mmCIF file of C-alpha atoms and ligand atoms in Angstrom:
data_model
loop_
_atom_site.group_PDB
_atom_site.id
_atom_site.type_symbol
_atom_site.label_atom_id
_atom_site.label_comp_id
_atom_site.label_asym_id
_atom_site.label_seq_id
_atom_site.Cartn_x
_atom_site.Cartn_y
_atom_site.Cartn_z
ATOM 1 C CA MET W 1 -186.388 22.983 -88.239
ATOM 2 C CA GLU W 2 -185.442 23.869 -91.786
ATOM 3 C CA ASP W 3 -184.677 27.467 -90.741
ATOM 4 C CA ALA W 4 -182.584 26.191 -87.907
ATOM 5 C CA MET W 5 -180.509 23.876 -90.157
ATOM 6 C CA LYS W 6 -180.032 26.805 -92.557
ATOM 7 C CA VAL W 7 -178.720 28.975 -89.753
ATOM 8 C CA PHE W 8 -176.243 26.253 -88.412
ATOM 9 C CA LYS W 9 -174.872 25.842 -92.005
ATOM 10 C CA GLU W 10 -174.544 29.560 -92.407
ATOM 11 C CA PHE W 11 -172.631 29.634 -89.171
ATOM 12 C CA PHE W 12 -170.119 27.046 -90.380
ATOM 13 C CA GLU W 13 -169.891 28.747 -93.699
ATOM 14 C CA LEU W 14 -168.790 32.035 -92.235
ATOM 15 C CA PRO W 15 -165.117 33.036 -93.023
ATOM 16 C CA PHE W 16 -162.803 31.982 -90.387
ATOM 17 C CA GLU W 17 -162.128 35.489 -89.003
ATOM 18 C CA LYS W 18 -165.914 35.758 -88.060
ATOM 19 C CA LYS W 19 -165.664 32.669 -85.749
ATOM 20 C CA SER W 20 -161.928 32.371 -84.754
ATOM 21 C CA HIS W 21 -162.652 34.074 -81.450
ATOM 22 C CA LEU W 22 -164.897 31.171 -80.372
ATOM 23 C CA TYR W 23 -161.919 28.720 -80.595
ATOM 24 C CA ASN W 24 -161.285 28.490 -76.858
ATOM 25 C CA THR W 25 -161.241 24.962 -75.414
ATOM 26 C CA HIS W 26 -159.528 25.721 -72.123
ATOM 27 C CA ASP W 27 -161.435 28.409 -70.290
ATOM 28 C CA GLU W 28 -164.312 27.047 -68.364
ATOM 29 C CA ASN W 29 -165.898 30.487 -68.158
ATOM 30 C CA VAL W 30 -166.283 30.901 -71.848
ATOM 31 C CA LYS W 31 -169.939 29.765 -72.570
ATOM 32 C CA CYS W 32 -169.874 29.556 -76.195
ATOM 33 C CA LYS W 33 -167.124 27.637 -77.925
ATOM 34 C CA LEU W 34 -166.000 26.089 -81.095
ATOM 35 C CA TYR W 35 -163.613 23.161 -81.122
ATOM 36 C CA THR W 36 -162.311 20.591 -83.509
ATOM 37 C CA SER W 37 -162.605 16.767 -82.954
ATOM 38 C CA SER W 38 -163.409 16.956 -79.136
ATOM 39 C CA SER W 39 -163.183 19.323 -76.193
ATOM 40 C CA ASN W 40 -160.014 17.331 -75.249
ATOM 41 C CA TYR W 41 -158.192 17.859 -78.504
ATOM 42 C CA GLU W 42 -154.661 18.241 -77.003
ATOM 43 C CA ASN W 43 -154.888 14.984 -75.055
ATOM 44 C CA GLU W 44 -156.876 12.724 -77.214
ATOM 45 C CA GLU W 45 -155.142 9.992 -79.080
ATOM 46 C CA ILE W 46 -157.195 10.114 -82.105
ATOM 47 C CA HIS W 47 -158.559 13.267 -83.810
ATOM 48 C CA TYR W 48 -161.869 13.233 -85.460
ATOM 49 C CA TRP W 49 -163.130 14.935 -88.524
ATOM 50 C CA ARG W 50 -165.639 17.384 -87.063
ATOM 51 C CA ASP W 51 -165.964 20.899 -85.709
ATOM 52 C CA CYS W 52 -168.418 21.381 -82.920
ATOM 53 C CA LEU W 53 -170.136 24.503 -81.633
ATOM 54 C CA ILE W 54 -171.313 24.343 -78.099
ATOM 55 C CA HIS W 55 -173.035 26.940 -75.953
ATOM 56 C CA ASP W 56 -174.986 27.281 -72.688
ATOM 57 C CA CYS W 57 -178.658 27.136 -73.099
ATOM 58 C CA THR W 58 -180.105 27.128 -69.685
ATOM 59 C CA PRO W 59 -182.097 29.140 -68.653
ATOM 60 C CA LEU W 60 -182.855 29.560 -72.351
ATOM 61 C CA LYS W 61 -183.925 33.235 -72.326
ATOM 62 C CA GLU W 62 -180.854 34.297 -70.134
ATOM 63 C CA SER W 63 -178.292 32.567 -72.220
ATOM 64 C CA PHE W 64 -179.126 34.285 -75.518
ATOM 65 C CA ASP W 65 -176.527 36.958 -75.085
ATOM 66 C CA LEU W 66 -173.786 34.273 -75.010
ATOM 67 C CA TRP W 67 -174.712 32.825 -78.379
ATOM 68 C CA PRO W 68 -173.073 33.589 -81.684
ATOM 69 C CA GLN W 69 -173.925 36.984 -83.089
ATOM 70 C CA ASN W 70 -173.367 35.809 -86.562
ATOM 71 C CA PRO W 71 -175.339 34.970 -88.563
ATOM 72 C CA PRO W 72 -177.518 37.785 -87.170
ATOM 73 C CA ARG W 73 -180.573 35.490 -87.107
ATOM 74 C CA TYR W 74 -178.834 32.776 -85.068
ATOM 75 C CA ARG W 75 -180.208 33.820 -81.646
ATOM 76 C CA GLU W 76 -183.902 34.277 -82.769
ATOM 77 C CA VAL W 77 -184.076 31.147 -85.011
ATOM 78 C CA VAL W 78 -182.172 28.849 -82.594
ATOM 79 C CA GLY W 79 -184.023 30.177 -79.528
ATOM 80 C CA GLU W 80 -187.385 29.081 -81.116
ATOM 81 C CA TYR W 81 -185.946 25.912 -82.346
ATOM 82 C CA LEU W 82 -184.631 24.871 -78.805
ATOM 83 C CA SER W 83 -187.834 25.618 -77.113
ATOM 84 C CA GLN W 84 -189.941 23.688 -79.595
ATOM 85 C CA VAL W 85 -187.484 20.681 -79.582
ATOM 86 C CA GLY W 86 -187.600 20.742 -75.694
ATOM 87 C CA LYS W 87 -191.538 20.351 -75.933
ATOM 88 C CA LEU W 88 -191.001 17.530 -78.443
ATOM 89 C CA GLY W 89 -188.409 15.836 -76.185
ATOM 90 C CA SER W 90 -190.952 15.971 -73.285
ATOM 91 C CA ARG W 91 -193.720 14.605 -75.463
ATOM 92 C CA ILE W 92 -191.409 11.716 -76.474
ATOM 93 C CA LEU W 93 -190.605 10.950 -72.903
ATOM 94 C CA ASP W 94 -194.287 10.897 -71.967
ATOM 95 C CA LEU W 95 -194.859 8.259 -74.854
ATOM 96 C CA ILE W 96 -191.798 6.306 -73.769
ATOM 97 C CA SER W 97 -193.197 6.178 -70.046
ATOM 98 C CA GLU W 98 -196.587 5.070 -71.444
ATOM 99 C CA GLY W 99 -194.895 2.394 -73.508
ATOM 100 C CA LEU W 100 -192.817 1.062 -70.534
ATOM 101 C CA GLY W 101 -196.003 1.085 -68.219
ATOM 102 C CA LEU W 102 -194.553 3.900 -66.050
ATOM 103 C CA GLU W 103 -196.778 6.633 -64.425
ATOM 104 C CA SER W 104 -197.331 9.404 -66.993
ATOM 105 C CA ASP W 105 -195.060 12.065 -65.424
ATOM 106 C CA PHE W 106 -192.215 9.619 -64.520
ATOM 107 C CA PHE W 107 -189.576 11.629 -66.393
ATOM 108 C CA ALA W 108 -190.521 14.926 -64.685
ATOM 109 C CA HIS W 109 -188.699 13.871 -61.572
ATOM 110 C CA GLY W 110 -185.234 15.274 -62.387
ATOM 111 C CA TYR W 111 -184.628 13.188 -65.564
ATOM 112 C CA LYS W 112 -185.350 15.944 -68.003
ATOM 113 C CA GLU W 113 -184.306 18.907 -65.752
ATOM 114 C CA ASP W 114 -181.658 20.074 -68.164
ATOM 115 C CA PHE W 115 -180.470 19.976 -71.677
ATOM 116 C CA PHE W 116 -177.239 20.318 -73.568
ATOM 117 C CA PHE W 117 -176.930 21.454 -77.188
ATOM 118 C CA THR W 118 -174.140 20.990 -79.908
ATOM 119 C CA VAL W 119 -174.041 21.707 -83.529
ATOM 120 C CA ASN W 120 -171.699 19.297 -85.483
ATOM 121 C CA HIS W 121 -170.025 20.155 -88.803
ATOM 122 C CA TYR W 122 -168.274 17.414 -90.661
ATOM 123 C CA PRO W 123 -166.341 18.898 -93.623
ATOM 124 C CA PRO W 124 -165.632 16.729 -96.694
ATOM 125 C CA CYS W 125 -162.775 14.420 -95.932
ATOM 126 C CA PRO W 126 -160.240 13.742 -98.503
ATOM 127 C CA ASP W 127 -159.833 10.014 -97.313
ATOM 128 C CA PRO W 128 -162.803 8.949 -95.391
ATOM 129 C CA SER W 129 -161.038 5.395 -94.829
ATOM 130 C CA LEU W 130 -158.597 7.177 -92.432
ATOM 131 C CA THR W 131 -160.861 8.644 -89.853
ATOM 132 C CA LEU W 132 -164.296 8.990 -88.609
ATOM 133 C CA GLY W 133 -166.498 12.009 -87.739
ATOM 134 C CA LEU W 134 -167.252 10.656 -84.345
ATOM 135 C CA PRO W 135 -166.087 7.334 -82.842
ATOM 136 C CA LYS W 136 -168.471 4.570 -81.577
ATOM 137 C CA HIS W 137 -170.284 5.772 -78.399
ATOM 138 C CA CYS W 138 -173.499 5.824 -76.660
ATOM 139 C CA ASP W 139 -174.904 9.181 -75.455
ATOM 140 C CA PRO W 140 -174.564 9.544 -71.673
ATOM 141 C CA ASN W 141 -177.924 11.234 -70.992
ATOM 142 C CA VAL W 142 -181.551 10.042 -71.273
ATOM 143 C CA ILE W 143 -182.601 10.621 -74.928
ATOM 144 C CA THR W 144 -181.029 12.790 -77.752
ATOM 145 C CA LEU W 145 -182.936 14.343 -80.385
ATOM 146 C CA LEU W 146 -180.762 14.610 -83.469
ATOM 147 C CA LEU W 147 -181.429 16.806 -86.423
ATOM 148 C CA GLN W 148 -179.841 15.205 -89.431
ATOM 149 C CA ASP W 149 -178.868 17.077 -92.581
ATOM 150 C CA ILE W 150 -179.786 15.278 -95.889
ATOM 151 C CA VAL W 151 -176.181 14.043 -96.093
ATOM 152 C CA PRO W 152 -175.944 10.580 -94.522
ATOM 153 C CA GLY W 153 -173.088 9.769 -92.043
ATOM 154 C CA LEU W 154 -174.788 8.476 -88.907
ATOM 155 C CA GLN W 155 -174.280 4.713 -88.288
ATOM 156 C CA VAL W 156 -175.969 2.638 -85.710
ATOM 157 C CA CYS W 157 -174.632 -0.638 -84.325
ATOM 158 C CA VAL W 158 -177.211 -3.452 -84.907
ATOM 159 C CA ASP W 159 -176.115 -7.174 -84.056
ATOM 160 C CA ASN W 160 -172.506 -6.082 -84.417
ATOM 161 C CA GLU W 161 -173.027 -4.491 -87.832
ATOM 162 C CA TRP W 162 -172.883 -0.797 -88.712
ATOM 163 C CA GLN W 163 -175.932 0.325 -90.365
ATOM 164 C CA LEU W 164 -176.452 3.719 -92.058
ATOM 165 C CA VAL W 165 -179.367 5.801 -90.712
ATOM 166 C CA GLN W 166 -180.751 7.300 -93.937
ATOM 167 C CA PRO W 167 -181.732 10.910 -93.351
ATOM 168 C CA CYS W 168 -185.507 11.351 -93.488
ATOM 169 C CA PRO W 169 -186.553 14.951 -94.338
ATOM 170 C CA ASN W 170 -188.394 16.789 -91.506
ATOM 171 C CA ALA W 171 -187.731 13.972 -88.973
ATOM 172 C CA PHE W 172 -185.511 13.727 -85.973
ATOM 173 C CA VAL W 173 -183.338 10.641 -84.924
ATOM 174 C CA VAL W 174 -184.162 9.863 -81.367
ATOM 175 C CA ASN W 175 -181.200 8.207 -79.645
ATOM 176 C CA MET W 176 -181.609 6.274 -76.362
ATOM 177 C CA GLY W 177 -178.772 7.007 -73.993
ATOM 178 C CA HIS W 178 -177.233 5.085 -71.246
ATOM 179 C CA GLN W 179 -179.621 6.519 -68.651
ATOM 180 C CA MET W 180 -182.639 5.150 -70.548
ATOM 181 C CA GLN W 181 -181.061 1.669 -70.368
ATOM 182 C CA VAL W 182 -180.777 2.005 -66.682
ATOM 183 C CA ILE W 183 -184.265 3.428 -66.073
ATOM 184 C CA SER W 184 -186.004 0.822 -68.377
ATOM 185 C CA ASN W 185 -184.004 -1.953 -66.645
ATOM 186 C CA GLY W 186 -182.444 -2.913 -69.907
ATOM 187 C CA LYS W 187 -185.615 -3.043 -71.810
ATOM 188 C CA LEU W 188 -184.516 -0.035 -73.968
ATOM 189 C CA LYS W 189 -180.884 -0.325 -74.886
ATOM 190 C CA GLY W 190 -178.530 2.598 -75.222
ATOM 191 C CA ALA W 191 -178.014 3.082 -78.980
ATOM 192 C CA GLU W 192 -174.384 2.635 -80.092
ATOM 193 C CA HIS W 193 -173.692 5.000 -82.835
ATOM 194 C CA ARG W 194 -170.801 6.693 -84.784
ATOM 195 C CA VAL W 195 -170.483 9.102 -87.723
ATOM 196 C CA VAL W 196 -168.485 8.239 -90.897
ATOM 197 C CA THR W 197 -167.236 10.964 -93.307
ATOM 198 C CA ASN W 198 -167.495 11.347 -96.992
ATOM 199 C CA ALA W 199 -165.152 12.926 -99.675
ATOM 200 C CA GLU W 200 -167.551 15.047 -101.516
ATOM 201 C CA LYS W 201 -170.119 16.729 -99.188
ATOM 202 C CA SER W 202 -170.022 18.438 -95.866
ATOM 203 C CA ARG W 203 -172.631 17.399 -93.224
ATOM 204 C CA THR W 204 -174.264 19.485 -90.415
ATOM 205 C CA THR W 205 -176.187 18.027 -87.498
ATOM 206 C CA ALA W 206 -177.602 19.365 -84.243
ATOM 207 C CA SER W 207 -177.817 17.327 -80.977
ATOM 208 C CA TYR W 208 -180.353 18.128 -78.259
ATOM 209 C CA PHE W 209 -179.408 16.121 -75.221
ATOM 210 C CA VAL W 210 -182.163 15.698 -72.544
ATOM 211 C CA VAL W 211 -180.097 15.591 -69.293
ATOM 212 C CA PRO W 212 -180.986 14.695 -65.733
ATOM 213 C CA SER W 213 -180.148 17.109 -62.832
ATOM 214 C CA LYS W 214 -176.625 16.453 -61.383
ATOM 215 C CA ASP W 215 -178.128 15.176 -58.264
ATOM 216 C CA CYS W 216 -180.704 12.980 -59.928
ATOM 217 C CA ILE W 217 -180.664 9.346 -58.576
ATOM 218 C CA LEU W 218 -180.728 6.895 -61.365
ATOM 219 C CA GLU W 219 -181.923 3.393 -60.992
ATOM 220 C CA PRO W 220 -184.357 1.005 -62.770
ATOM 221 C CA ALA W 221 -187.916 2.379 -62.496
ATOM 222 C CA LYS W 222 -189.669 0.649 -59.367
ATOM 223 C CA ALA W 223 -192.520 -0.337 -61.690
ATOM 224 C CA LEU W 224 -190.252 -2.469 -63.636
ATOM 225 C CA THR W 225 -188.499 -4.372 -60.839
ATOM 226 C CA LYS W 226 -191.481 -5.825 -59.274
ATOM 227 C CA LYS W 227 -191.349 -8.909 -61.473
ATOM 228 C CA ASP W 228 -187.824 -8.678 -62.858
ATOM 229 C CA LEU W 229 -184.717 -8.266 -60.712
ATOM 230 C CA PRO W 230 -183.061 -4.846 -60.862
ATOM 231 C CA LEU W 231 -180.014 -4.886 -63.359
ATOM 232 C CA TYR W 232 -178.511 -1.827 -61.997
ATOM 233 C CA LYS W 233 -177.892 -0.200 -58.653
ATOM 234 C CA GLN W 234 -178.492 3.459 -57.624
ATOM 235 C CA PHE W 235 -176.065 6.181 -58.593
ATOM 236 C CA ARG W 236 -176.005 9.975 -58.967
ATOM 237 C CA TYR W 237 -175.967 11.317 -62.444
ATOM 238 C CA ALA W 238 -172.907 13.476 -61.549
ATOM 239 C CA GLU W 239 -171.152 10.346 -60.416
ATOM 240 C CA PHE W 240 -171.789 8.538 -63.681
ATOM 241 C CA MET W 241 -170.628 11.556 -65.718
ATOM 242 C CA GLU W 242 -167.199 11.432 -64.000
ATOM 243 C CA THR W 243 -166.953 7.781 -64.905
ATOM 244 C CA TYR W 244 -168.049 8.633 -68.429
ATOM 245 C CA LYS W 245 -165.393 11.339 -68.838
ATOM 246 C CA ALA W 246 -162.579 9.220 -67.428
ATOM 247 C CA LEU W 247 -163.534 5.989 -69.400
ATOM 248 C CA ASN W 248 -164.848 7.605 -72.508
ATOM 249 C CA THR W 249 -162.525 5.663 -74.901
ATOM 250 C CA GLN W 250 -163.803 2.289 -73.631
ATOM 251 C CA GLU W 251 -166.541 0.200 -75.263
ATOM 252 C CA PRO W 252 -169.853 2.027 -74.436
ATOM 253 C CA GLU W 253 -171.257 -1.017 -72.644
ATOM 254 C CA ASN W 254 -168.381 -0.969 -70.225
ATOM 255 C CA LEU W 255 -169.442 2.478 -68.805
ATOM 256 C CA LEU W 256 -172.333 0.896 -67.123
ATOM 257 C CA GLU W 257 -170.328 -1.925 -65.661
ATOM 258 C CA PRO W 258 -169.552 -0.346 -62.377
ATOM 259 C CA TYR W 259 -173.415 -0.083 -61.700
ATOM 260 C CA LYS W 260 -174.473 -3.515 -62.773
ATOM 261 C CA ILE W 261 -175.845 -5.852 -60.096
ATOM 262 C CA LYS W 262 -173.986 -8.990 -60.368
ATOM 263 C CA LYS W 263 -175.821 -12.240 -60.198
ATOM 264 C CA GLU W 264 -174.599 -14.447 -57.452
ATOM 265 C CA VAL W 265 -173.225 -17.809 -58.539
ATOM 266 C CA ILE W 266 -174.506 -20.425 -56.153
HETATM 267 O O1 AKG G 301 -173.910 13.958 -86.055
HETATM 268 C C1 AKG G 301 -174.424 12.922 -85.912
HETATM 269 O O2 AKG G 301 -174.989 12.300 -86.801
HETATM 270 C C2 AKG G 301 -174.406 12.332 -84.473
HETATM 271 C C3 AKG G 301 -173.841 13.245 -83.399
HETATM 272 C C4 AKG G 301 -173.711 12.490 -82.047
HETATM 273 O O3 AKG G 301 -173.741 11.390 -82.061
HETATM 274 C C5 AKG G 301 -173.723 13.255 -80.795
HETATM 275 O O4 AKG G 301 -173.736 14.362 -80.866
HETATM 276 O O5 AKG G 301 -173.539 12.574 -79.745
HETATM 277 FE FE1 FE2 G 302 -174.126 10.621 -80.077
#
């Protein structure tokens, strides 16, 4: 993971001419892109202080040729990194299913079918009081494995207060996404988080999002709704993602609102 972080930093340190061809936010067919703030820069109300590299990763071996050619080690190091992080993600999901009392291969049924990968770079910000690196959000997927640099910036919302997640060397931050909240019937809450900037140092992070298949049907695990009532109804992952994209600027908790089962008032 040290090597991967080194390569991510080297990529963002490249002179602009070596990466300018990757700035292309409009063409759906471009499978490796760099953008500033978000992929919807032109239409967003607020811009954020980050650059983001995103490239297709699945199937892993077949997507190598789409990745950055510079730094020259990028493909080899990141290929190995993603394959190892994928295994770690599966192991963590096995442990979560054990902890929740679900069958051991519960997440193998479409919940970890895919993954999505982004590398974030937050340059020093002259006035951190004016903007964020990323706004408050909850990841839309199942879990996210975040590789943090030694520079702090990630904050998590606990009891309505923002707390800094201190970087811990050689460790990943594992964020619960919206889908984990649904599957666990609210036992594991989707983590609301954001990124603050700082004036002195740049910060680089890499997010590995474990993603269900588009057709995966999400609902509270049956084993958890024998005693407790289900809090959410069934929906397709692709359907949720449409809501997520359309309502992205709302409070994270509101995004699950359409899928909540309302208690009847008698
Ligand atoms: O860069 C970070 O610390 C967090 C990134 C993040 O939340 C995301 O990629 O969804
Ligand atoms: Fe996130």
